[in-house]
Amino acid sequence: MAVGQETIRVDGAAKVTGKARYTDDFQMPGMRIAKYFRSTIAHGRVKSIDVSRAKALPGVDRVFTYEDVPDIMFPTAGHPYSLDPAHQDVSDRLLLTRHIRYHGDEIAVVVARDEVTARRALDLITVEYEEYPPLLNSKDVLAEGARRIHPQSGNLLAQHGFTTGGDAEEAKAASQHLIRGEYSTSIVQHCHMENHTALAYMDDPEHVVIISSTQIPHIVRRIVSQALDFPLGRIQVLKPYVGGGFGAKQDAVLEPMAAFLTMALGGTPVRLTLNREECMVGTRVRHPFEMQVGLGLTDEGEIKFIDFDAISNTGGYASHGHSIPAAGAAKVHYMYPRAVYRCHARTIYGNIPTGGAMRAYGSPQVHWGLECAMDDVAVKLGLDPMDLRLKNVARPGDLNSLSGKKILSCGLVECLQKARELIGWDEKRASLAKEQTGPVRRGLGVSSFSYTSGTYPVCMESAGCRLILNQDGSFAMQVGATEIGQGADTVFSQMAAKTLGVPVGWIRAVSTQDTDVTPFDTGAYASRQTYVGGQAVMRAADRMRTNILEYAGLISGHNPADLDLAEGCIVFASQPGTLVMSLKDLAMDAYYDKDRGRQLTAECSYKTRTNAPAFGCCAVDLEVDLELIKVRIKEIYSVHDSGKIMNPINARGQVHGGMAMSIGAALFEELLVDEKTGRIHNNNLLDYKVPTIMDVPDLNAAFVEPFEPTHPYGAKALGEPPIIPPAPAIRNAILHATGVAINHMPMSPKVLFKAFKSAGLI
Amino acid sequence: MAVGQETIRVDGAAKVTGKARYTDDFQMPGMRIAKYFRSTIAHGRVKSIDVSRAKALPGVDRVFTYEDVPDIMFPTAGHPYSLDPAHQDVSDRLLLTRHIRYHGDEIAVVVARDEVTARRALDLITVEYEEYPPLLNSKDVLAEGARRIHPQSGNLLAQHGFTTGGDAEEAKAASQHLIRGEYSTSIVQHCHMENHTALAYMDDPEHVVIISSTQIPHIVRRIVSQALDFPLGRIQVLKPYVGGGFGAKQDAVLEPMAAFLTMALGGTPVRLTLNREECMVGTRVRHPFEMQVGLGLTDEGEIKFIDFDAISNTGGYASHGHSIPAAGAAKVHYMYPRAVYRCHARTIYGNIPTGGAMRAYGSPQVHWGLECAMDDVAVKLGLDPMDLRLKNVARPGDLNSLSGKKILSCGLVECLQKARELIGWDEKRASLAKEQTGPVRRGLGVSSFSYTSGTYPVCMESAGCRLILNQDGSFAMQVGATEIGQGADTVFSQMAAKTLGVPVGWIRAVSTQDTDVTPFDTGAYASRQTYVGGQAVMRAADRMRTNILEYAGLISGHNPADLDLAEGCIVFASQPGTLVMSLKDLAMDAYYDKDRGRQLTAECSYKTRTNAPAFGCCAVDLEVDLELIKVRIKEIYSVHDSGKIMNPINARGQVHGGMAMSIGAALFEELLVDEKTGRIHNNNLLDYKVPTIMDVPDLNAAFVEPFEPTHPYGAKALGEPPIIPPAPAIRNAILHATGVAINHMPMSPKVLFKAFKSAGLI
C-alpha cells in the first residue's frame, strides 16, 4: 500500500517545472514595496530621526518611524498559544523601536512605489544615536549593574531548573567517577533558500489578507491580531509554497508589519521583503550556548548522574529564546533515561541577532554538550564510546521523563548496532588503536540522540484535515499542517490514499493554507507533521471511508459492513476482486442524483495527547590533515529510529539534508560578531560558509523501524533529528584521531589550529 | 433577530471603497492576453484562414484556429448535470469553429503579451468564407429544405408538449368564450456591469486554475472537464466578487478556452477578456419568442383552458435554449392552476446571437404572452382585469402542477389586493372609464406572475455550507452559493447569525468560491440562493450550535440541553440573561486547552427536495403621449409574495432592479438584427438602450409575507421574479389608456407609432 512505499513527491513536478507559486509570485496592481531602515549600532537609543528628505522623494508613499506604530508589545514566537499566562510567549517588542537592541534593529520603514525608490529613501534618513556599549556575551550581560536591554524585565529572560529520574545527591554518591566539561556553540543561520517575504492587502475595510512565506499561518494570524489589536476573525493568512524555513519562518517576523502597513495605507497592497543580508541578521538565528556538563559514572560505565547547565543568548528579543534551552535539555534525558538528570538552563538577552527556532530547537546545542562529554568520559575511563552508549541508552519500557509515560517503541540500541556494523566500527577502532603519528590522523566517532514527536505535553497539539470526494472519484485534501519543502503533503497523501484504498495520485493535497478555511493546525515545527498531522489525516480518511461505504450500501442495497474500498473501487470485503461499483460512479450518484445523496466530505480536528521519542545515531570515519587543518569525512552513517518510515525517498532526503547542515555547523558555519560593535561580519552567503557539494561527502542514511503504537501508521519524528548527531560524532572522531578534545562548535580551521597548536600537534 | 431585519450588505463597504476584488484585479507575472478572432458573416463556412502574419507579429505568442482545438463537442449551459442522458445539456460546439453560426462566431484566438498586440494581430488574420443566407427567423429556419445550422441535429433543437390540470378538449368544451392572440418578444441583453473575463494558469503540470467572473464555479469546473477531457479533480475554479451576471454568467462562456490556452502554453497565465461589444453579441442573450395564446373562459370569467404555443430562437448554439421555453411555460401554470393547461414549446437554432439564461429564464416572455392575453380577453368580455385575476389566481391548497404537490403558501390574492389599494385602482379606473380624447391618454394596467424557488424537481438541487468558529468567537462561513451582487452573502450571514445567536457582523462570509474546497453548490440561478442555499446554511448553523452547546456543557459541567446561545454568549436557556461563558472564552478553550477540545466546525451538504412557488403582481398608472410617442409612468407598484422577507433592504433592491430592467425591456431594449446579414446593429451601450435615471420612475416595492413551511426561515424566490410582471402591466395600461393592444415587446416608439397610426389615433 501507499504508506511505506517509495513515493515521488506530490509537489515535485510543480516545483521542478517552475509552476509552483511562492509568495513573491503573487503580484497585485498598485502594489507598494516596503523596506526597513535599520540601526547601525547594536545598543543604544535613537535621540532623533529625520525622515523629511525620504518623505519628499518622489515615489515614496509613506515613512513610518517608531513614533508612528501602535504602543502594543507583542511576541513573535510561533507557539500554539497557551491559556496559562505563565506559559505564554514573551511580549517584548513593538513594530518599530527607538531602543536599539541589535545591529540592524528596525527603527523605521519606507513604503514606495518600487524597491529602488524605497532603497534610495532609506539613504535619505538621518538618525542621531545615544550609543551604549554592546553586551555581547553572558559575562557582560549578567554583570552587576549591566544596562538592561529590556528595561521591563532585566537581562535574564528566563531560567528553568529541574531534576528528574531520582535524587541528584544520591546519584552523585553512587557515581565512582565524576567529571565535568565546558562546551559551547556559535550563532548559526538557517540559510533557507527563499528569503522572508510577505504581501498584505485589504479586500474589505475590516479584513486584511497576508500572503506570507511562513511555516505557521494559523499562529501568524493570532500574533498579528495581538500585535495590531485587530480581531482575529478579520485576518486571513495565506501560505503558498515555501522555499524552506528550518524554523526561521516559525516566527511572525514580517507579517505584523506588513498588515500594519496596508492598514495604514487604506488597504493598498504592500510587499515587505528582506534581502539576503537582512535575512541573515534581521530575522532569527540559532542561539549560541555555553554549557557545563557533569557526568557521574560507575566503574562499570553506568551513567548514574547527568548535570547539565546552559546559558543561551537570545539576542535582542525573546522570540523563542525563553523556551529553547529548556526544550533542548528536556528532550535529551530519555536518551539515557536511567540516569538522574539535573538541568539548569538560563536564557539571556544580548545585543546580537535574535535567536529563534531552528531545526531541532536547542537539541543540537544540548547534544553537543552531552555527547562530547560522553566521549570525554569514555577516554578518561578507557571505555569504547559505542559500548558506553549501548550500555546506557534507552530501551522500550524506560520512562519518558517529559511525559511521565513509558517509552513504547525504541530502536536506539539497534541504531547503534547498525551504525557499528555499517561503518566497521570494531575492526577500524582496533586497527587505529596504536598511537597515530604523521600529518594525517584517522578517527571514528559516534553520537546518539533523542528527540520528541511534537510538543505535547509541553504545548497543545492540534491538527486538522478535511477531505472532499470529487465527482471523478479523486479527493481534495485540506490539511492545516504546512508543506515547507519537507514532503509533508506527500506523506499525508500517502496516508489518505492508504485508508481510502486509492492510488496516491487520486489525492490532491491543497497545499496553500488559508486560515479562513483551512482546518486548524499550528504548523510545521517540532517534527510534528507526520506524527501529529497524520492523526487528523487518518481520522478524516477513516470517516470518509465510512461515509463512502454507507453511501455505497444505500445505493447498492448491500450491507456497508460487507463492503470495502480497494484500488478506487467499492468491492465486497470478502471478495476484494469483485466490483460493486467504481468510486467515480458512486461520486456521480452522490453529487447528481436528484433525490438522494450529497457531496461527501469528512473532517477531523484532533488534539494529540501522546508523544513518542525518536532516536538515532551517527557514526563517522574521518581523517584530520594537521598541516592543512582540514577534516576529511571518509564515511558517515546516520541511523534513525523514527518508527515506521512513511516514504523512504523523503526520509532519506530529510536525513541527508540534516547531515549536511550538521556538517556545516560542525566545521565552519557561524555568524561572526564584531567584538566591539556587535555588527555581523559575514551577513551574506559569500562570507557565511554553508557546505557546498565539495564539502559534503557521500551521505548514508539507514533506518530501524519499530512500530510506534501511539501513531496510526506507526511513525515518529523525522524532520529535525537528522541535524543533531553528526556534529558531535565528527568532534568525537577528531578526538579519536588526534586525542584533542574540541569543545567549541564550529570546529573551524581557526579553532582547530589553536587546539592542535596548544596540544603540540603542530 | 437578524433574519427579517433591515441589514446593511456585508460586502457593501468592500465594494464602495473599491477594496473588493474582481477577476480583473488578479494579475500575474508573465500573464498573456487572449483575444478572439470572430466571423464577419452570420452563416457559412471558413474556406481558408491565414494566420501567418498574425503569428509573425512581435509579441504574439500563439495563434490557434479551429484546426488546433480538441475535437470534443461540449455544452455550455450552467445546469447542475443530470445522470439521465436524455436530460443532459446539448453538446453542440467546439472551442473554435469552422462552421459559422452567428455574426461574431469564434474562429481563432490570438495570445499575445498585451492587448494592443493581440488586437493588432487580429487585424492581420485573413479568412475566406463560403457564405450562406442567414436564417434569422422561425419561418426561414423551419422552412422545408432549410440548411441545417447544426448538421448533426437539424434546426429544431427541442420541443416539449404537455397538458396538465385535466383534459384539454373537456376544458375547451366548458368554455363559453375562446379567444386567441399572437405575442412576441425581441432579443434582450443582460448588460451586466462587469464584462465576461477569465484568467487561467497552471500551478502544477496536472492542475489548472481558472479565476472567472461566473455565477456557477462548480458547474464551470465540470464543463471544463468535459470540454478538455481533463480530470475534474485537477481543475480549480475560483469565483471572486462578480459585477453582475443576470444569467449571462450561468454559462461556461470563456472558461474552457482560457483553460485550453494556458494548458497549450505550458501553464503560462492567460487572460481572456471580452470587451463590451463582444459581450453584447458573443456571450448570451435573452431568447426572442413567438407565441400563440388561447384562453377559454366561462361567462363568469372563470378560466377553464389555457393553450400556449411558443417558438424560441436559441441562435447559433443550444446553451440553455432547449430548456428555456419549457421552463418558462411550466412555471406559469400555477398562477392559474385551476385551468387546464396545454403547452407546446419549440426551440429552434437560428443565425443570431446565442440565447442563454437571463433573469427569470423564459418567464418574462411566457408571461408577456399570457398576461397580455388576459387583458385582451378582459377587454373582450368587459371584465375588470384585476377582478379577472382575483377570480382565477392560485390560492393555498391549489395544486402545483410542476411538483405534483399542493401549494402551501400563496399570497397572490393579497398581492393583487394590495396593489389595487396602493395604486387606487378602483377610483382611477372609474374616473378613466369615459372614453379618453386628446393627445395624452392615461391608463392603469396590472399583471401577475408565478415562479419557482430553485429547479427541483426538474433538476437536482444541492447546496453546501461549512462554518468555523474562530478564536475570537466570530465565524467563518463558506457557502457554495455565489454572491453575484444580489446580496446572497448578507442573507446567509443573517441566517447563520440568527441560529447561532450572534450579531450578523460576527459571521464572515467567505465570498470567493474555490471549487477545491468550497462546499458544493451549483451556483446563482433560478432564484435558489435563499431557498436552496439557506437550507444548507440553517443546517450547518444548527450543527454548529449543537457542537458549541455540547462543548459548553463539557467545560461548564451543565447539561447542554439547559444551555442556549444569545448575543454571542452561552446562557442558561431558562434564564437568558445569565452568562455561562462568552463564545470567545469557549472558543479559546476549544482551540488551546492542552487536553480537551478541538477546532469547532460544522458542515452540511444538502439536497433540497421541495419547491415553493413565488407569486406577485405589478400595477402601473401611466400616460401615453400620442404626439411624442412617449410613455410616462406615473406610478408603479410591484407587490411580491416571496414568503418571509429575509432582508427588507435587499429585497426592495431586488424588486427595484427587476422593475427597472422590465421597464427597459417593455419600452426600448432590443438587439437589432440586420435582416440581410444577421449582424447586430447596436452591439454597444450607446446604441443599445438601457433605462437611465431619466427613464426610471419612482419604484415602489411591497410584500405580503406568508411563511413558507418548506423553508426553515419561511422564504421563497425573490431574485428573478421582479423582472416578470412590469412589462405586461405597462402594456395593459397602454391598452387601457389608448384601446390599442401592443403584442410585441419592446413597445418601442417605432412599434407604438405603427400601432397608433393603424388604430387611427395619430
PDB file of N, CA and C in Angstrom, chain A residues 597-657:
ATOM      1  N   GLY A 597     -28.459  11.486  -1.775  1.00  0.00           N
ATOM      2  CA  GLY A 597     -27.046  11.823  -1.824  1.00  0.00           C
ATOM      3  C   GLY A 597     -26.748  13.238  -1.402  1.00  0.00           C
ATOM      4  N   ARG A 598     -25.459  13.523  -1.416  1.00  0.00           N
ATOM      5  CA  ARG A 598     -24.931  14.821  -1.039  1.00  0.00           C
ATOM      6  C   ARG A 598     -23.464  14.814  -1.428  1.00  0.00           C
ATOM      7  N   GLN A 599     -22.815  15.957  -1.336  1.00  0.00           N
ATOM      8  CA  GLN A 599     -21.360  15.960  -1.506  1.00  0.00           C
ATOM      9  C   GLN A 599     -20.766  15.252  -0.289  1.00  0.00           C
ATOM     10  N   LEU A 600     -19.921  14.257  -0.528  1.00  0.00           N
ATOM     11  CA  LEU A 600     -19.341  13.519   0.591  1.00  0.00           C
ATOM     12  C   LEU A 600     -18.045  14.197   1.032  1.00  0.00           C
ATOM     13  N   THR A 601     -18.048  14.653   2.265  1.00  0.00           N
ATOM     14  CA  THR A 601     -16.858  15.264   2.845  1.00  0.00           C
ATOM     15  C   THR A 601     -16.632  14.631   4.218  1.00  0.00           C
ATOM     16  N   ALA A 602     -15.447  14.817   4.736  1.00  0.00           N
ATOM     17  CA  ALA A 602     -15.154  14.338   6.087  1.00  0.00           C
ATOM     18  C   ALA A 602     -14.103  15.253   6.673  1.00  0.00           C
ATOM     19  N   GLU A 603     -14.260  15.569   7.934  1.00  0.00           N
ATOM     20  CA  GLU A 603     -13.320  16.493   8.558  1.00  0.00           C
ATOM     21  C   GLU A 603     -12.953  15.976   9.937  1.00  0.00           C
ATOM     22  N   CYS A 604     -11.739  16.253  10.324  1.00  0.00           N
ATOM     23  CA  CYS A 604     -11.326  15.920  11.683  1.00  0.00           C
ATOM     24  C   CYS A 604     -10.403  17.013  12.218  1.00  0.00           C
ATOM     25  N   SER A 605     -10.747  17.521  13.375  1.00  0.00           N
ATOM     26  CA  SER A 605      -9.832  18.379  14.128  1.00  0.00           C
ATOM     27  C   SER A 605      -9.464  17.578  15.362  1.00  0.00           C
ATOM     28  N   TYR A 606      -8.182  17.402  15.601  1.00  0.00           N
ATOM     29  CA  TYR A 606      -7.772  16.417  16.613  1.00  0.00           C
ATOM     30  C   TYR A 606      -6.594  16.925  17.422  1.00  0.00           C
ATOM     31  N   LYS A 607      -6.739  16.821  18.730  1.00  0.00           N
ATOM     32  CA  LYS A 607      -5.612  17.151  19.604  1.00  0.00           C
ATOM     33  C   LYS A 607      -4.887  15.860  19.994  1.00  0.00           C
ATOM     34  N   THR A 608      -3.637  15.809  19.673  1.00  0.00           N
ATOM     35  CA  THR A 608      -2.827  14.648  20.019  1.00  0.00           C
ATOM     36  C   THR A 608      -2.415  14.771  21.477  1.00  0.00           C
ATOM     37  N   ARG A 609      -2.654  13.729  22.240  1.00  0.00           N
ATOM     38  CA  ARG A 609      -2.332  13.740  23.668  1.00  0.00           C
ATOM     39  C   ARG A 609      -1.283  12.688  23.994  1.00  0.00           C
ATOM     40  N   THR A 610      -0.463  12.388  23.013  1.00  0.00           N
ATOM     41  CA  THR A 610       0.661  11.476  23.247  1.00  0.00           C
ATOM     42  C   THR A 610       1.900  12.116  22.636  1.00  0.00           C
ATOM     43  N   ASN A 611       3.019  11.514  22.960  1.00  0.00           N
ATOM     44  CA  ASN A 611       4.259  11.888  22.318  1.00  0.00           C
ATOM     45  C   ASN A 611       5.054  10.600  22.183  1.00  0.00           C
ATOM     46  N   ALA A 612       6.017  10.590  21.318  1.00  0.00           N
ATOM     47  CA  ALA A 612       6.799   9.374  21.126  1.00  0.00           C
ATOM     48  C   ALA A 612       8.212   9.799  20.779  1.00  0.00           C
ATOM     49  N   PRO A 613       9.178   9.459  21.619  1.00  0.00           N
ATOM     50  CA  PRO A 613      10.537   9.879  21.317  1.00  0.00           C
ATOM     51  C   PRO A 613      11.087   9.166  20.083  1.00  0.00           C
ATOM     52  N   ALA A 614      11.779   9.945  19.275  1.00  0.00           N
ATOM     53  CA  ALA A 614      12.536   9.380  18.158  1.00  0.00           C
ATOM     54  C   ALA A 614      13.994   9.298  18.605  1.00  0.00           C
ATOM     55  N   PHE A 615      14.685   8.367  18.039  1.00  0.00           N
ATOM     56  CA  PHE A 615      16.076   8.140  18.445  1.00  0.00           C
ATOM     57  C   PHE A 615      16.946   7.946  17.211  1.00  0.00           C
ATOM     58  N   GLY A 616      18.243   7.887  17.455  1.00  0.00           N
ATOM     59  CA  GLY A 616      19.148   7.575  16.361  1.00  0.00           C
ATOM     60  C   GLY A 616      20.561   7.917  16.719  1.00  0.00           C
ATOM     61  N   CYS A 617      21.423   7.695  15.750  1.00  0.00           N
ATOM     62  CA  CYS A 617      22.839   7.971  15.994  1.00  0.00           C
ATOM     63  C   CYS A 617      23.539   8.260  14.688  1.00  0.00           C
ATOM     64  N   CYS A 618      24.748   8.754  14.807  1.00  0.00           N
ATOM     65  CA  CYS A 618      25.578   8.989  13.629  1.00  0.00           C
ATOM     66  C   CYS A 618      26.969   8.453  13.933  1.00  0.00           C
ATOM     67  N   ALA A 619      27.545   7.791  12.962  1.00  0.00           N
ATOM     68  CA  ALA A 619      28.919   7.312  13.114  1.00  0.00           C
ATOM     69  C   ALA A 619      29.749   7.854  11.960  1.00  0.00           C
ATOM     70  N   VAL A 620      30.947   8.305  12.284  1.00  0.00           N
ATOM     71  CA  VAL A 620      31.790   8.981  11.299  1.00  0.00           C
ATOM     72  C   VAL A 620      33.190   8.352  11.295  1.00  0.00           C
ATOM     73  N   ASP A 621      33.704   8.243  10.103  1.00  0.00           N
ATOM     74  CA  ASP A 621      35.097   7.821   9.913  1.00  0.00           C
ATOM     75  C   ASP A 621      35.769   8.965   9.162  1.00  0.00           C
ATOM     76  N   LEU A 622      36.763   9.576   9.766  1.00  0.00           N
ATOM     77  CA  LEU A 622      37.341  10.753   9.105  1.00  0.00           C
ATOM     78  C   LEU A 622      38.849  10.816   9.271  1.00  0.00           C
ATOM     79  N   GLU A 623      39.450  11.681   8.457  1.00  0.00           N
ATOM     80  CA  GLU A 623      40.877  11.967   8.557  1.00  0.00           C
ATOM     81  C   GLU A 623      41.060  13.436   8.915  1.00  0.00           C
ATOM     82  N   VAL A 624      42.029  13.694   9.757  1.00  0.00           N
ATOM     83  CA  VAL A 624      42.383  15.073  10.061  1.00  0.00           C
ATOM     84  C   VAL A 624      43.762  15.333   9.463  1.00  0.00           C
ATOM     85  N   ASP A 625      43.787  16.304   8.571  1.00  0.00           N
ATOM     86  CA  ASP A 625      45.065  16.697   7.962  1.00  0.00           C
ATOM     87  C   ASP A 625      45.615  17.836   8.807  1.00  0.00           C
ATOM     88  N   LEU A 626      46.608  17.545   9.618  1.00  0.00           N
ATOM     89  CA  LEU A 626      47.106  18.543  10.568  1.00  0.00           C
ATOM     90  C   LEU A 626      47.802  19.700   9.871  1.00  0.00           C
ATOM     91  N   GLU A 627      48.402  19.425   8.735  1.00  0.00           N
ATOM     92  CA  GLU A 627      49.130  20.507   8.059  1.00  0.00           C
ATOM     93  C   GLU A 627      48.175  21.480   7.375  1.00  0.00           C
ATOM     94  N   LEU A 628      47.135  20.906   6.797  1.00  0.00           N
ATOM     95  CA  LEU A 628      46.170  21.774   6.105  1.00  0.00           C
ATOM     96  C   LEU A 628      45.037  22.216   7.047  1.00  0.00           C
ATOM     97  N   ILE A 629      45.058  21.720   8.273  1.00  0.00           N
ATOM     98  CA  ILE A 629      43.939  21.945   9.226  1.00  0.00           C
ATOM     99  C   ILE A 629      42.624  21.608   8.521  1.00  0.00           C
ATOM    100  N   LYS A 630      42.594  20.412   7.966  1.00  0.00           N
ATOM    101  CA  LYS A 630      41.421  20.020   7.172  1.00  0.00           C
ATOM    102  C   LYS A 630      40.883  18.684   7.658  1.00  0.00           C
ATOM    103  N   VAL A 631      39.565  18.657   7.799  1.00  0.00           N
ATOM    104  CA  VAL A 631      38.889  17.423   8.205  1.00  0.00           C
ATOM    105  C   VAL A 631      38.244  16.811   6.968  1.00  0.00           C
ATOM    106  N   ARG A 632      38.630  15.574   6.686  1.00  0.00           N
ATOM    107  CA  ARG A 632      38.041  14.881   5.522  1.00  0.00           C
ATOM    108  C   ARG A 632      37.188  13.725   6.017  1.00  0.00           C
ATOM    109  N   ILE A 633      35.875  13.832   5.784  1.00  0.00           N
ATOM    110  CA  ILE A 633      34.989  12.735   6.191  1.00  0.00           C
ATOM    111  C   ILE A 633      35.071  11.637   5.150  1.00  0.00           C
ATOM    112  N   LYS A 634      35.476  10.455   5.588  1.00  0.00           N
ATOM    113  CA  LYS A 634      35.603   9.323   4.653  1.00  0.00           C
ATOM    114  C   LYS A 634      34.271   8.575   4.548  1.00  0.00           C
ATOM    115  N   GLU A 635      33.667   8.352   5.684  1.00  0.00           N
ATOM    116  CA  GLU A 635      32.371   7.668   5.680  1.00  0.00           C
ATOM    117  C   GLU A 635      31.522   8.277   6.793  1.00  0.00           C
ATOM    118  N   ILE A 636      30.227   8.372   6.538  1.00  0.00           N
ATOM    119  CA  ILE A 636      29.326   8.878   7.580  1.00  0.00           C
ATOM    120  C   ILE A 636      27.981   8.170   7.445  1.00  0.00           C
ATOM    121  N   TYR A 637      27.472   7.671   8.546  1.00  0.00           N
ATOM    122  CA  TYR A 637      26.213   6.930   8.572  1.00  0.00           C
ATOM    123  C   TYR A 637      25.310   7.511   9.651  1.00  0.00           C
ATOM    124  N   SER A 638      24.120   7.860   9.263  1.00  0.00           N
ATOM    125  CA  SER A 638      23.119   8.222  10.269  1.00  0.00           C
ATOM    126  C   SER A 638      22.054   7.138  10.272  1.00  0.00           C
ATOM    127  N   VAL A 639      21.784   6.625  11.441  1.00  0.00           N
ATOM    128  CA  VAL A 639      20.789   5.554  11.557  1.00  0.00           C
ATOM    129  C   VAL A 639      19.686   6.053  12.486  1.00  0.00           C
ATOM    130  N   HIS A 640      18.466   6.016  11.979  1.00  0.00           N
ATOM    131  CA  HIS A 640      17.354   6.629  12.714  1.00  0.00           C
ATOM    132  C   HIS A 640      16.284   5.625  13.094  1.00  0.00           C
ATOM    133  N   ASP A 641      15.778   5.816  14.290  1.00  0.00           N
ATOM    134  CA  ASP A 641      14.513   5.174  14.677  1.00  0.00           C
ATOM    135  C   ASP A 641      13.460   6.265  14.690  1.00  0.00           C
ATOM    136  N   SER A 642      12.712   6.355  13.582  1.00  0.00           N
ATOM    137  CA  SER A 642      11.584   7.282  13.508  1.00  0.00           C
ATOM    138  C   SER A 642      10.309   6.474  13.382  1.00  0.00           C
ATOM    139  N   GLY A 643      10.349   5.295  13.993  1.00  0.00           N
ATOM    140  CA  GLY A 643       9.202   4.407  13.847  1.00  0.00           C
ATOM    141  C   GLY A 643       9.121   3.940  12.409  1.00  0.00           C
ATOM    142  N   LYS A 644       7.912   3.618  11.967  1.00  0.00           N
ATOM    143  CA  LYS A 644       7.739   3.173  10.587  1.00  0.00           C
ATOM    144  C   LYS A 644       8.000   4.347   9.647  1.00  0.00           C
ATOM    145  N   ILE A 645       8.730   4.086   8.603  1.00  0.00           N
ATOM    146  CA  ILE A 645       9.040   5.133   7.627  1.00  0.00           C
ATOM    147  C   ILE A 645       7.907   5.196   6.608  1.00  0.00           C
ATOM    148  N   MET A 646       7.346   6.396   6.457  1.00  0.00           N
ATOM    149  CA  MET A 646       6.189   6.566   5.578  1.00  0.00           C
ATOM    150  C   MET A 646       6.613   6.561   4.109  1.00  0.00           C
ATOM    151  N   ASN A 647       7.693   7.274   3.815  1.00  0.00           N
ATOM    152  CA  ASN A 647       8.143   7.398   2.432  1.00  0.00           C
ATOM    153  C   ASN A 647       9.659   7.367   2.412  1.00  0.00           C
ATOM    154  N   PRO A 648      10.234   6.225   2.076  1.00  0.00           N
ATOM    155  CA  PRO A 648      11.695   6.099   2.179  1.00  0.00           C
ATOM    156  C   PRO A 648      12.476   7.159   1.389  1.00  0.00           C
ATOM    157  N   ILE A 649      11.985   7.573   0.227  1.00  0.00           N
ATOM    158  CA  ILE A 649      12.724   8.604  -0.537  1.00  0.00           C
ATOM    159  C   ILE A 649      12.804   9.884   0.277  1.00  0.00           C
ATOM    160  N   ASN A 650      11.651  10.325   0.730  1.00  0.00           N
ATOM    161  CA  ASN A 650      11.578  11.537   1.543  1.00  0.00           C
ATOM    162  C   ASN A 650      12.435  11.411   2.785  1.00  0.00           C
ATOM    163  N   ALA A 651      12.327  10.267   3.436  1.00  0.00           N
ATOM    164  CA  ALA A 651      13.033  10.064   4.702  1.00  0.00           C
ATOM    165  C   ALA A 651      14.544  10.172   4.474  1.00  0.00           C
ATOM    166  N   ARG A 652      15.022   9.546   3.443  1.00  0.00           N
ATOM    167  CA  ARG A 652      16.463   9.651   3.160  1.00  0.00           C
ATOM    168  C   ARG A 652      16.838  11.099   2.880  1.00  0.00           C
ATOM    169  N   GLY A 653      15.978  11.778   2.129  1.00  0.00           N
ATOM    170  CA  GLY A 653      16.248  13.188   1.834  1.00  0.00           C
ATOM    171  C   GLY A 653      16.347  14.025   3.096  1.00  0.00           C
ATOM    172  N   GLN A 654      15.428  13.786   4.016  1.00  0.00           N
ATOM    173  CA  GLN A 654      15.464  14.513   5.294  1.00  0.00           C
ATOM    174  C   GLN A 654      16.782  14.244   6.015  1.00  0.00           C
ATOM    175  N   VAL A 655      17.181  12.969   6.048  1.00  0.00           N
ATOM    176  CA  VAL A 655      18.403  12.617   6.781  1.00  0.00           C
ATOM    177  C   VAL A 655      19.626  13.222   6.080  1.00  0.00           C
ATOM    178  N   HIS A 656      19.659  13.112   4.776  1.00  0.00           N
ATOM    179  CA  HIS A 656      20.801  13.680   4.052  1.00  0.00           C
ATOM    180  C   HIS A 656      20.907  15.188   4.302  1.00  0.00           C
ATOM    181  N   GLY A 657      19.771  15.875   4.228  1.00  0.00           N
ATOM    182  CA  GLY A 657      19.785  17.320   4.443  1.00  0.00           C
ATOM    183  C   GLY A 657      20.261  17.677   5.836  1.00  0.00           C
TER     184      GLY A 657
END
